Short mmCIF file of C-alpha atoms in Angstrom, two decimals:
data_model
loop_
_atom_site.label_atom_id
_atom_site.label_comp_id
_atom_site.label_asym_id
_atom_site.label_seq_id
_atom_site.Cartn_x
_atom_site.Cartn_y
_atom_site.Cartn_z
CA UNK A 1 24.46 151.80 -106.97
CA UNK A 2 24.58 154.89 -109.19
CA UNK A 3 21.74 157.21 -108.22
CA UNK A 4 21.90 159.27 -111.43
CA UNK A 5 19.17 160.26 -113.83
CA UNK A 6 19.16 156.88 -115.60
CA UNK A 7 18.12 154.98 -112.48
CA UNK A 8 14.70 153.37 -112.45
CA UNK A 9 12.18 155.48 -110.58
CA UNK A 10 10.89 152.98 -108.03
CA UNK A 11 7.60 154.81 -107.76
CA UNK A 12 6.85 154.70 -111.48
CA UNK A 13 8.85 151.71 -112.78
CA UNK A 14 10.18 153.85 -115.63
CA UNK A 15 13.65 154.63 -116.97
CA UNK A 16 14.20 158.22 -118.07
CA UNK A 17 16.91 157.42 -120.61
CA UNK A 18 14.68 154.84 -122.33
CA UNK A 19 11.82 157.32 -122.56
CA UNK A 20 14.15 159.93 -124.05
CA UNK A 21 15.40 157.43 -126.64
CA UNK A 22 11.80 156.64 -127.59
CA UNK A 23 11.11 160.38 -127.86
CA UNK A 24 13.93 160.62 -130.42
CA UNK A 25 12.52 157.74 -132.46
CA UNK A 26 9.04 159.28 -132.43
CA UNK A 27 10.41 162.43 -134.08
CA UNK A 28 10.25 160.65 -137.43
CA UNK A 29 6.87 161.18 -139.09
CA UNK A 30 7.31 160.25 -142.77
CA UNK A 31 8.56 157.08 -144.54
CA UNK A 32 12.27 157.38 -145.32
CA UNK A 33 12.56 160.70 -143.52
CA UNK A 34 16.12 161.85 -142.72
CA UNK A 35 16.60 164.41 -139.94
CA UNK A 36 19.52 166.56 -138.87
CA UNK A 37 20.62 166.83 -135.28
CA UNK A 38 19.04 170.30 -135.15
CA UNK A 39 15.71 168.96 -136.43
CA UNK A 40 15.72 166.18 -133.85
CA UNK A 41 16.43 168.71 -131.11
CA UNK A 42 13.60 170.95 -132.28
CA UNK A 43 11.05 168.15 -132.54
CA UNK A 44 12.01 166.36 -129.34
CA UNK A 45 12.73 169.32 -127.11
CA UNK A 46 15.97 167.64 -125.97
CA UNK A 47 19.46 169.16 -125.92
CA UNK A 48 21.72 168.27 -128.83
CA UNK A 49 24.26 166.80 -126.42
CA UNK A 50 21.59 164.50 -124.99
CA UNK A 51 20.48 163.41 -128.46
CA UNK A 52 24.05 162.62 -129.46
CA UNK A 53 24.47 160.29 -126.46
CA UNK A 54 21.14 158.57 -127.14
CA UNK A 55 21.87 158.33 -130.86
CA UNK A 56 25.13 156.50 -130.14
CA UNK A 57 23.22 153.67 -128.45
CA UNK A 58 20.43 153.70 -131.04
CA UNK A 59 22.95 153.47 -133.88
CA UNK A 60 24.82 150.65 -132.15
CA UNK A 61 21.62 148.61 -131.67
CA UNK A 62 20.26 149.24 -135.17
CA UNK A 63 17.34 151.47 -134.20
CA UNK A 64 18.89 154.41 -136.07
CA UNK A 65 20.97 154.80 -139.23
CA UNK A 66 23.21 157.74 -140.12
CA UNK A 67 23.95 158.76 -143.67
CA UNK A 68 27.13 160.25 -145.12
CA UNK A 69 25.52 163.68 -144.84
CA UNK A 70 25.15 163.23 -141.08
CA UNK A 71 21.36 162.94 -141.15
CA UNK A 72 19.60 160.30 -139.08
CA UNK A 73 17.03 157.76 -140.30
CA UNK A 74 15.11 154.95 -138.65
CA UNK A 75 17.19 151.78 -138.61
CA UNK A 76 16.65 148.18 -139.74
CA UNK A 77 15.88 146.87 -136.26
CA UNK A 78 12.63 148.81 -136.23
CA UNK A 79 11.65 147.29 -139.56
CA UNK A 80 12.39 143.81 -138.20
CA UNK A 81 10.28 144.39 -135.11
CA UNK A 82 7.55 145.98 -137.22
CA UNK A 83 7.37 142.88 -139.39
CA UNK A 84 6.96 140.73 -136.29
CA UNK A 85 4.13 142.84 -134.90
CA UNK A 86 2.36 143.26 -138.23
CA UNK A 87 1.15 139.69 -138.45
CA UNK A 88 0.41 139.30 -134.74
CA UNK A 89 -1.41 142.46 -133.70
CA UNK A 90 -4.94 141.95 -132.49
CA UNK A 91 -7.14 144.63 -131.01
CA UNK A 92 -8.45 142.74 -128.01
CA UNK A 93 -5.48 143.42 -125.76
CA UNK A 94 -5.83 147.19 -126.09
CA UNK A 95 -9.61 147.50 -126.59
CA UNK A 96 -10.90 145.12 -123.92
CA UNK A 97 -9.53 147.06 -120.90
CA UNK A 98 -11.01 150.28 -122.30
CA UNK A 99 -14.44 148.65 -122.65
CA UNK A 100 -14.29 147.33 -119.10
CA UNK A 101 -13.51 150.77 -117.78
CA UNK A 102 -16.34 152.36 -119.79
CA UNK A 103 -18.76 149.73 -118.49
CA UNK A 104 -17.63 150.29 -114.92
CA UNK A 105 -17.99 154.08 -115.04
CA UNK A 106 -21.23 154.33 -117.05
CA UNK A 107 -22.87 151.12 -115.78
CA UNK A 108 -24.01 150.62 -119.38
CA UNK A 109 -22.90 148.20 -122.10
CA UNK A 110 -19.68 149.17 -123.88
CA UNK A 111 -18.91 147.83 -127.36
CA UNK A 112 -16.38 148.01 -130.15
CA UNK A 113 -17.68 147.60 -133.70
CA UNK A 114 -15.90 147.23 -137.04
CA UNK A 115 -17.28 147.45 -140.55
CA UNK A 116 -17.49 144.34 -142.72
CA UNK A 117 -18.99 145.20 -146.10
CA UNK A 118 -22.51 146.49 -145.58
CA UNK A 119 -22.63 145.26 -141.99
CA UNK A 120 -21.13 146.14 -138.64
CA UNK A 121 -19.73 143.43 -136.41
CA UNK A 122 -19.61 143.58 -132.63
CA UNK A 123 -15.98 142.58 -132.24
CA UNK A 124 -15.74 143.07 -128.47
CA UNK A 125 -18.33 143.85 -125.83
CA UNK A 126 -18.58 144.28 -122.07
CA UNK A 127 -22.21 143.99 -120.99
CA UNK A 128 -23.72 146.25 -118.36
CA UNK A 129 -23.84 144.85 -114.80
CA UNK A 130 -27.45 146.05 -114.46
CA UNK A 131 -30.29 143.54 -114.59
CA UNK A 132 -32.14 145.67 -117.17
CA UNK A 133 -29.58 146.24 -119.91
CA UNK A 134 -28.67 146.03 -123.56
CA UNK A 135 -27.24 142.53 -123.93
CA UNK A 136 -25.63 141.35 -127.17
CA UNK A 137 -23.15 138.61 -127.95
CA UNK A 138 -19.79 139.28 -129.54
CA UNK A 139 -19.76 138.46 -133.25
CA UNK A 140 -23.33 139.71 -133.74
CA UNK A 141 -23.92 141.48 -137.05
CA UNK A 142 -26.20 144.40 -137.82
CA UNK A 143 -26.73 146.65 -140.87
CA UNK A 144 -24.85 149.92 -141.09
CA UNK A 145 -28.10 151.79 -141.58
CA UNK A 146 -29.20 151.74 -137.94
CA UNK A 147 -27.76 152.23 -134.48
CA UNK A 148 -25.16 154.81 -133.47
CA UNK A 149 -22.16 152.61 -134.31
CA UNK A 150 -23.57 151.60 -137.68
CA UNK A 151 -24.39 155.13 -138.72
CA UNK A 152 -20.97 156.32 -137.58
CA UNK A 153 -19.11 153.67 -139.57
CA UNK A 154 -21.11 154.45 -142.69
CA UNK A 155 -20.94 158.25 -142.37
CA UNK A 156 -17.37 158.78 -141.15
CA UNK A 157 -15.64 161.19 -143.50
CA UNK A 158 -18.90 161.95 -145.33
CA UNK A 159 -18.81 165.64 -146.41
CA UNK A 160 -22.51 165.71 -147.30
CA UNK A 161 -25.36 167.53 -145.58
CA UNK A 162 -26.86 164.31 -144.26
CA UNK A 163 -27.94 164.96 -140.64
CA UNK A 164 -25.80 162.14 -139.25
CA UNK A 165 -22.76 163.33 -141.20
CA UNK A 166 -23.26 166.86 -139.84
CA UNK A 167 -23.71 165.51 -136.30
CA UNK A 168 -20.48 163.51 -136.59
CA UNK A 169 -18.49 166.47 -137.94
CA UNK A 170 -19.93 168.82 -135.31
CA UNK A 171 -19.83 166.70 -132.16
CA UNK A 172 -17.35 163.96 -133.06
CA UNK A 173 -20.02 161.42 -132.18
CA UNK A 174 -23.34 159.90 -133.21
CA UNK A 175 -26.32 159.49 -130.87
CA UNK A 176 -29.09 157.01 -131.60
CA UNK A 177 -32.41 156.78 -129.76
CA UNK A 178 -34.65 153.94 -130.89
CA UNK A 179 -32.73 153.56 -134.14
CA UNK A 180 -32.37 149.79 -134.24
CA UNK A 181 -34.60 148.96 -131.29
CA UNK A 182 -37.23 151.32 -129.91
CA UNK A 183 -36.16 150.52 -126.35
CA UNK A 184 -32.46 151.25 -126.83
CA UNK A 185 -30.18 154.28 -127.10
CA UNK A 186 -26.48 154.56 -127.80
CA UNK A 187 -23.60 157.00 -128.20
CA UNK A 188 -20.71 156.14 -130.54
CA UNK A 189 -17.37 157.75 -131.43
CA UNK A 190 -14.78 156.85 -134.08
CA UNK A 191 -11.55 155.04 -133.24
CA UNK A 192 -8.79 156.31 -135.51
CA UNK A 193 -5.08 155.48 -135.66
CA UNK A 194 -2.22 157.98 -135.99
CA UNK A 195 -2.40 157.65 -139.79
CA UNK A 196 -5.97 158.92 -139.71
CA UNK A 197 -7.50 155.57 -140.69
CA UNK A 198 -10.87 154.61 -139.21
CA UNK A 199 -10.40 151.36 -137.28
CA UNK A 200 -13.82 151.00 -135.70
CA UNK A 201 -16.35 152.54 -133.36
CA UNK A 202 -16.59 152.67 -129.58
CA UNK A 203 -20.09 152.86 -128.19
CA UNK A 204 -22.06 152.88 -124.95
CA UNK A 205 -25.62 151.61 -125.13
CA UNK A 206 -28.56 150.89 -122.85
CA UNK A 207 -32.23 151.43 -122.19
CA UNK A 208 -33.48 154.62 -123.81
CA UNK A 209 -35.03 156.00 -120.61
CA UNK A 210 -31.62 156.23 -118.95
CA UNK A 211 -30.03 158.23 -121.79
CA UNK A 212 -30.84 161.75 -120.66
CA UNK A 213 -28.98 164.71 -122.19
CA UNK A 214 -26.68 164.77 -119.18
CA UNK A 215 -25.89 161.05 -119.47
CA UNK A 216 -25.31 161.37 -123.20
CA UNK A 217 -22.83 164.22 -122.63
CA UNK A 218 -21.02 162.16 -120.02
CA UNK A 219 -20.85 159.12 -122.31
CA UNK A 220 -19.59 161.24 -125.21
CA UNK A 221 -16.80 162.72 -123.07
CA UNK A 222 -15.72 159.32 -121.75
CA UNK A 223 -15.82 157.72 -125.20
CA UNK A 224 -13.74 160.49 -126.78
CA UNK A 225 -11.13 160.19 -124.04
CA UNK A 226 -11.01 156.42 -124.57
CA UNK A 227 -10.60 156.84 -128.35
CA UNK A 228 -7.77 159.33 -127.77
CA UNK A 229 -6.10 156.82 -125.46
CA UNK A 230 -6.31 154.08 -128.10
CA UNK A 231 -5.13 156.17 -131.04
CA UNK A 232 -1.33 156.07 -130.49
CA UNK A 233 -1.48 152.35 -129.68
CA UNK A 234 -3.02 151.32 -132.99
CA UNK A 235 -0.92 150.39 -136.03
CA UNK A 236 -2.02 150.91 -139.61
CA UNK A 237 -5.24 149.22 -140.64
CA UNK A 238 -3.46 146.75 -142.92
CA UNK A 239 -1.54 145.42 -139.92
CA UNK A 240 -4.57 144.73 -137.72
CA UNK A 241 -6.43 141.45 -137.43
CA UNK A 242 -10.09 142.51 -137.38
CA UNK A 243 -11.39 139.07 -136.53
CA UNK A 244 -12.08 137.64 -133.11
CA UNK A 245 -9.68 135.04 -131.74
CA UNK A 246 -12.13 132.13 -132.17
CA UNK A 247 -13.00 132.92 -135.80
#
């Protein structure tokens, strides 16, 4: 068997040539954008000779097009695959594992909320394993005016001097203590896709006595890392089904 660079790395189950081809495709950032070989090399960090070899396969399979001027564009196969994923994408497959990990590390309840009119909906939730906890069923609705997730969804992008808007701009999060329930506290961060669209809010919540400054800082750090992990995996808002599977 050829032991060259294109061989699968048994330790990682990855193929270097495939990853390089994907790197080339991810160089395109605007609709209808056409890039020269030099531009692709600059954006990807790959040698021109490497890009030419990869482009040959991408052109053959329809993932790239090449105009008469020699510039490259994204090909029709990507549009076909995009159309397939557009009507089928649901958030649960990418959000649920993140919530489980947050629950496991913090030992508190982890939730994902989306806005629906003047309400927020708990789309997915992983309840704390503790006996004393914040327990809420998926599908539960609450007003946007209270709770960390509600305030975040209503104030995201707000340029005003409202305290919650300033907190969100300054810390990238919203903290609520006794906002919706006097016994509960929560930390929430925005979940945004690569287009900059707000998809929803990730939050960690529990009994207010456990949310010390140190625990809040820890939750904020974990939530931001989780939101960063989700961001490149989320399509545009119009392509996402924001309803639960049983609705």
